[in-house]
Coordinates of C-alpha atoms in Angstrom, one line a residue:
X101 CA -8.7 5.7 19.6
X102 CA -11.9 4.1 18.4
X103 CA -14.1 2.6 21.3
X104 CA -14.7 -0.9 19.8
X105 CA -17.1 -1.7 22.4
X106 CA -19.5 1.3 21.5
X107 CA -18.7 0.8 17.9
X108 CA -20.1 -2.8 17.8
X109 CA -23.1 -1.8 20.0
X110 CA -24.0 1.0 17.5
X111 CA -23.6 -1.0 14.5
X112 CA -25.7 -4.2 15.9
X113 CA -28.4 -1.7 15.9
X114 CA -28.6 -1.0 12.5
X115 CA -27.3 -4.1 11.0
X116 CA -27.5 -7.7 11.7
X117 CA -23.8 -9.0 11.4
X118 CA -24.0 -12.2 13.1
X119 CA -22.2 -15.1 11.2
X120 CA -24.6 -16.3 8.3
X121 CA -24.1 -19.0 5.8
X122 CA -27.1 -17.8 3.9
X123 CA -25.3 -14.5 3.2
X124 CA -22.2 -16.3 2.5
X125 CA -24.0 -18.7 -0.1
X126 CA -25.4 -15.7 -1.6
X127 CA -22.2 -14.0 -2.1
X128 CA -20.4 -17.0 -3.5
X129 CA -19.0 -15.2 -6.4
X130 CA -17.1 -12.8 -4.0
X131 CA -15.9 -15.8 -1.9
X132 CA -14.5 -17.6 -5.1
X133 CA -11.7 -14.8 -5.3
X134 CA -10.5 -15.7 -1.9
X135 CA -11.5 -19.2 -1.2
X136 CA -8.1 -20.6 -1.4
X137 CA -6.8 -18.5 1.8
X138 CA -10.2 -17.8 3.5
X139 CA -12.1 -20.8 5.1
X140 CA -15.9 -21.3 4.8
X141 CA -16.4 -20.4 8.4
X142 CA -14.3 -17.2 8.3
X143 CA -16.3 -16.4 5.1
X144 CA -19.4 -16.6 6.9
X145 CA -18.1 -14.2 9.4
X146 CA -17.1 -11.5 6.9
X147 CA -20.2 -12.0 4.6
X148 CA -22.4 -10.0 6.5
X149 CA -20.2 -7.0 6.8
X150 CA -19.2 -7.4 3.1
X151 CA -23.0 -7.3 2.0
X152 CA -23.5 -4.3 4.4
X153 CA -20.6 -2.1 3.3
X154 CA -21.2 -3.0 -0.7
X155 CA -24.9 -1.7 -0.1
X156 CA -23.8 1.4 2.0
X157 CA -21.3 2.1 -1.0
X158 CA -24.2 2.7 -3.2
X159 CA -26.2 4.6 -0.4
X160 CA -23.4 7.1 0.1
X161 CA -22.0 7.3 -3.4
X162 CA -18.8 6.0 -2.5
X163 CA -15.7 4.2 -3.6
X164 CA -13.1 2.0 -2.0
X165 CA -9.5 2.2 -2.9
X166 CA -7.5 -0.6 -1.0
X167 CA -3.6 -1.4 -1.2
X168 CA -2.3 -4.6 -2.0
X169 CA -1.3 -5.0 1.5
X170 CA -5.1 -5.2 2.8
X171 CA -6.6 -8.4 4.1
X172 CA -8.2 -10.9 1.6
X173 CA -11.6 -10.0 2.7
X174 CA -11.1 -6.3 2.2
X175 CA -9.1 -6.6 -0.9
X176 CA -11.4 -9.1 -2.7
X177 CA -14.8 -8.4 -0.9
X178 CA -15.4 -4.7 -0.8
X179 CA -12.6 -2.8 -2.8
X180 CA -13.4 -1.2 -6.1
X181 CA -9.9 -0.3 -6.9
X182 CA -6.9 -2.1 -5.8
X183 CA -3.2 -1.6 -6.2
X184 CA -0.1 0.0 -5.4
X185 CA 0.6 3.2 -4.2
X186 CA 1.0 4.8 -8.0
X187 CA -1.9 2.8 -9.0
X188 CA -4.1 4.2 -6.3
X189 CA -2.6 7.9 -6.8
X190 CA -3.5 7.6 -10.5
X191 CA -7.0 5.9 -9.8
X192 CA -7.8 8.8 -7.2
X193 CA -7.6 11.4 -9.9
X194 CA -10.3 9.3 -11.9
X195 CA -12.8 9.1 -9.1
X196 CA -16.4 10.2 -9.8
X197 CA -18.0 9.1 -6.5
X198 CA -18.8 11.9 -3.7
X199 CA -16.8 9.7 -1.1
X200 CA -13.6 7.8 -1.1
X201 CA -12.7 5.3 1.5
X202 CA -9.1 4.7 1.7
X203 CA -8.1 1.2 3.0
X204 CA -4.8 1.6 3.6
X205 CA -2.5 4.0 5.6
X206 CA -2.9 7.7 6.5
X207 CA -0.5 9.0 4.0
X208 CA -2.4 7.3 1.3
X209 CA -5.7 9.1 2.4
X210 CA -4.1 12.6 2.3
X211 CA -2.9 11.6 -1.1
X212 CA -6.5 10.8 -2.5
X213 CA -7.6 14.2 -0.6
X214 CA -4.9 16.3 -2.1
X215 CA -6.0 15.0 -5.5
X216 CA -9.5 15.6 -4.6
X217 CA -10.0 18.5 -2.5
X218 CA -13.6 18.9 -3.1
X219 CA -14.5 15.4 -2.1
X220 CA -14.7 13.3 1.4
X221 CA -11.9 11.2 1.9
X222 CA -12.3 8.6 5.0
X223 CA -9.7 6.4 6.4
X224 CA -11.3 3.8 8.7
X225 CA -8.7 4.2 11.6
X226 CA -6.9 7.5 12.0
X227 CA -4.0 5.3 13.7
X228 CA -3.3 3.6 10.6
X229 CA 0.1 5.3 10.1
X230 CA 3.6 4.7 8.5
X231 CA 7.1 4.2 9.8
X232 CA 8.5 5.6 6.5
X233 CA 6.2 8.6 6.8
X234 CA 6.8 9.3 10.5
X235 CA 10.8 9.1 9.8
X236 CA 10.9 12.7 8.1
X237 CA 9.3 16.0 8.4
X238 CA 9.7 19.2 6.2
X239 CA 12.4 20.3 8.2
X240 CA 14.4 17.3 7.5
X241 CA 13.9 18.3 3.5
X242 CA 15.2 21.5 4.5
X243 CA 18.1 20.1 6.0
X244 CA 18.8 17.8 3.1
X245 CA 18.7 20.8 0.6
X246 CA 20.9 22.8 2.7
X247 CA 23.4 20.1 2.7
X248 CA 23.2 19.5 -1.1
X249 CA 22.4 22.8 -2.6
X250 CA 20.3 22.7 -6.2
X251 CA 19.7 18.9 -5.9
X252 CA 16.2 17.9 -6.5
X253 CA 14.3 16.0 -3.8
X254 CA 12.5 12.9 -4.7
X255 CA 9.9 12.0 -2.2
X256 CA 8.4 8.6 -1.8
X257 CA 4.9 8.8 -1.5
X258 CA 5.0 7.1 1.9
X259 CA 5.1 10.7 3.4
X260 CA 3.1 13.3 4.9
X261 CA 1.6 16.2 2.8
X262 CA 3.8 18.5 4.6
X263 CA 6.7 16.5 3.2
X264 CA 5.4 16.2 -0.3
X265 CA 4.8 19.9 -0.3
X266 CA 8.4 20.6 0.4
X267 CA 9.8 18.3 -2.3
X268 CA 10.1 18.5 -6.0
X269 CA 8.4 15.5 -7.0
X270 CA 7.1 12.3 -5.6
X271 CA 8.0 8.5 -6.7
X272 CA 6.7 5.2 -6.0
X273 CA 8.8 1.9 -5.9
X274 CA 7.4 1.3 -9.2
X275 CA 8.5 4.4 -11.0
X276 CA 11.2 5.5 -8.6
X277 CA 14.2 4.4 -11.6
X278 CA 12.4 6.5 -14.2
X279 CA 11.8 9.5 -11.9
X280 CA 15.4 9.8 -10.6
X281 CA 16.6 9.1 -14.1
X282 CA 14.5 11.9 -15.5
X283 CA 15.9 14.5 -13.0
X284 CA 17.9 17.4 -14.6
X285 CA 20.7 17.1 -12.1
X286 CA 23.9 14.9 -11.2
X287 CA 23.0 14.7 -7.7
X288 CA 19.3 13.7 -6.7
X289 CA 18.1 13.7 -3.2
X290 CA 15.8 10.6 -2.1
X291 CA 13.7 10.6 1.0
X292 CA 12.9 9.1 3.2
X293 CA 13.6 5.3 2.5
X294 CA 17.2 4.7 2.6
X295 CA 17.1 1.2 1.1
X296 CA 14.8 2.4 -1.6
X297 CA 17.5 4.9 -2.5
X298 CA 20.3 2.6 -2.3
X299 CA 18.7 0.0 -4.6
X300 CA 18.0 3.0 -7.1
X301 CA 21.4 3.9 -7.1
X302 CA 22.6 0.4 -7.8
X303 CA 20.4 0.6 -11.0
X304 CA 20.9 4.5 -12.1
X305 CA 24.6 4.6 -11.6
X306 CA 24.9 7.8 -13.8
X307 CA 23.4 9.9 -10.9
X308 CA 24.7 10.8 -7.2
X309 CA 21.9 9.7 -5.1
X310 CA 22.0 10.7 -1.4
X311 CA 19.3 9.7 0.8
X312 CA 17.5 10.1 4.3
X313 CA 18.0 7.6 7.1
X314 CA 14.4 6.3 7.2
X315 CA 13.3 2.7 6.7
X316 CA 10.2 0.5 6.5
X317 CA 9.5 -1.7 9.6
X318 CA 8.1 -4.3 7.4
X319 CA 10.8 -4.6 4.8
X320 CA 13.9 -3.8 6.9
X321 CA 13.7 -6.7 9.1
X322 CA 14.7 -9.2 6.2
X323 CA 18.1 -10.2 5.9
X324 CA 20.3 -12.0 3.1
X325 CA 21.1 -14.7 5.3
X326 CA 17.6 -15.3 5.9
X327 CA 16.9 -15.7 2.2
X328 CA 20.2 -17.9 1.8
X329 CA 18.8 -20.2 4.7
X330 CA 15.4 -20.5 3.1
X331 CA 16.9 -21.4 -0.5
X332 CA 18.8 -24.1 1.2
X333 CA 15.8 -25.5 3.3
X334 CA 13.6 -25.0 0.3
X335 CA 15.7 -25.2 -3.1
X336 CA 13.7 -24.2 -6.2
X337 CA 11.9 -21.6 -4.7
X338 CA 11.7 -18.4 -6.7
X339 CA 12.5 -15.3 -4.2
X340 CA 11.0 -11.8 -5.1
X341 CA 11.7 -9.0 -2.9
X342 CA 10.3 -5.6 -2.6
X343 CA 12.8 -2.7 -3.3
X344 CA 12.3 -1.2 0.3
X345 CA 14.2 -4.2 1.6
X346 CA 18.2 -3.9 2.3
X347 CA 20.0 -4.1 -0.8
X348 CA 21.8 -7.1 0.1
X349 CA 18.5 -8.7 0.4
X350 CA 17.5 -7.5 -3.1
X351 CA 20.8 -8.9 -4.7
X352 CA 20.0 -12.1 -3.0
X353 CA 16.6 -12.4 -4.7
X354 CA 15.7 -13.6 -7.8
X355 CA 13.6 -10.6 -8.8
X356 CA 12.9 -7.1 -7.1
X357 CA 9.8 -4.7 -8.1
X358 CA 6.9 -3.1 -6.4
X359 CA 3.8 -4.6 -5.3
X360 CA 2.5 -4.2 -8.7
X361 CA 5.6 -5.5 -10.3
X362 CA 5.8 -8.4 -8.2
X363 CA 2.0 -9.3 -9.1
X364 CA 3.2 -8.8 -12.8
X365 CA 6.1 -11.0 -12.5
X366 CA 4.5 -14.0 -10.6
X367 CA 1.6 -13.8 -13.1
X368 CA 3.9 -14.2 -16.2
X369 CA 6.5 -16.3 -14.9
X370 CA 4.2 -18.8 -12.9
X371 CA 7.2 -20.3 -10.8
X372 CA 6.2 -23.5 -9.1
X373 CA 6.9 -22.1 -5.7
X374 CA 7.6 -18.5 -4.7
X375 CA 8.6 -16.7 -1.7
X376 CA 7.6 -12.8 -1.7
X377 CA 9.8 -10.9 0.6
X378 CA 7.4 -8.2 1.6
X379 CA 4.0 -7.6 3.6
X380 CA 2.1 -11.1 4.5
X381 CA -1.0 -10.0 2.6
X382 CA 0.4 -9.8 -0.7
X383 CA 0.7 -13.5 -1.4
X384 CA -2.9 -14.2 0.0
X385 CA -4.5 -11.6 -2.3
X386 CA -2.9 -13.2 -5.5
X387 CA -3.0 -16.8 -4.5
X388 CA -6.4 -17.5 -5.7
X389 CA -5.7 -16.2 -9.0
X390 CA -2.4 -18.3 -9.6
X391 CA -3.6 -21.8 -8.1
X392 CA -0.6 -23.1 -9.9
X393 CA 1.8 -21.2 -7.8
X394 CA 2.8 -22.4 -4.4
X395 CA 3.4 -19.6 -2.0
X396 CA 5.9 -20.7 0.5
X397 CA 8.2 -19.3 3.4
X398 CA 8.1 -16.4 6.0
X399 CA 6.4 -13.0 5.5
X400 CA 6.3 -9.8 8.0
X401 CA 3.1 -8.2 8.8
X402 CA 2.5 -4.2 8.5
X403 CA 0.9 -3.5 12.1
X404 CA -0.6 -0.2 10.4
X405 CA -2.1 -1.7 7.5
X406 CA -3.9 -4.1 9.8
X407 CA -5.7 -1.5 11.6
X408 CA -7.9 -1.5 8.6
X409 CA -10.8 -3.9 9.3
X410 CA -14.3 -4.6 7.9
X411 CA -15.6 -3.5 11.2
X412 CA -14.0 0.0 10.9
X413 CA -14.8 0.3 7.3
X414 CA -18.4 -0.2 8.0
X415 CA -18.3 2.2 11.0
X416 CA -16.6 4.9 8.8
X417 CA -19.4 4.6 6.0
X418 CA -22.2 4.3 8.5
X419 CA -20.9 7.6 10.6
X420 CA -18.9 9.1 7.9
X421 CA -16.5 9.6 10.3
X422 CA -12.6 9.6 9.8
X423 CA -12.4 12.6 7.4
X424 CA -9.0 13.3 6.3
X425 CA -8.4 17.2 5.9
X426 CA -5.1 18.7 4.2
X427 CA -4.4 22.5 4.6
X428 CA -5.2 24.0 1.4
X429 CA -1.8 25.7 1.1
X430 CA -0.2 22.7 1.7
X431 CA -2.2 20.8 -0.3
X432 CA -1.6 22.9 -3.3
X433 CA 2.1 22.4 -3.0
X434 CA 2.0 18.8 -2.4
X435 CA -0.4 18.3 -5.3
X436 CA 2.2 19.9 -7.5
X437 CA 4.9 17.1 -6.6
X438 CA 2.3 14.2 -6.8
X439 CA 1.1 15.4 -10.2
X440 CA 4.5 15.9 -11.5
X441 CA 5.0 12.1 -10.7
X442 CA 1.9 11.0 -12.3
X443 CA 2.6 13.0 -15.5
X444 CA 6.3 11.9 -15.7
X445 CA 5.3 8.3 -15.2
X446 CA 2.5 8.6 -17.9
X447 CA 5.1 10.4 -20.2
X448 CA 7.5 7.7 -19.8
X449 CA 5.1 4.7 -20.1
X450 CA 4.0 6.4 -23.4

């Protein structure tokens, strides 16, 4: 665990991180991307960190990859590439910089390291985990294979390198339908998200999909009754759910899609009011780009994603601590599963 007191003392010796309206004004172009959801006083606090990080990126020849669930000051302020798990995995294969800073959770940093074994991959907080990744092990994959001999294992990218290495191919919520449909088998094993698997099973009825009993702590909390109650309270709102939600929630929603799919849907449809049934930062990060959409309703926060802060990003670039390593033998096997996903996705998109 990071010693926050020592961290702040060390950073204070090297950077002036006091709130500054001058620095905030100097970076007004960055602030314009988030001024609908970040107040001017908060921006005066964030701006010195943003300026320091963006300078350090140049000094270290570093690039920052940020997931859609990052807070706006990270997503808009310091990220070079933003997206969902598939987009980040694809972009990780194109990185030219020497250093990758992964603003997301640990399995994402592992994926970047798997795809870039010669590069330094940093995660600002090693404790940024994932309930899905923690729900399954390589032994769990072996159990499923024994139960369903010959069935291919399609594993969600929200897993450890060891689990990816034990699988046949990876998927994300944005390409799971295509990946499962492309498997040359009547029975397909999906791990570890039971709800994603059940939602995919509804969309790919020609396959017998079996699943592991895992779930995301953010999305499993939503219920269909929550959505019905919200419609009654706020009629006319377009409800958009992530496929990690339970199937009855997805059925109750107007649209279901991955984080990139949600962004595309709202951007194209421009509903007057929208409720995003997913992690809280999603709406915040697209709010300024869609000023005509009123984002309303409840959301659930991922405690793991929120472990990544500007302060910790600055610390990781300043000290180069938090390097993610993956056993080369495991990495080689996991790389096959991830690359198969990327290749099959590209083939189907073409």
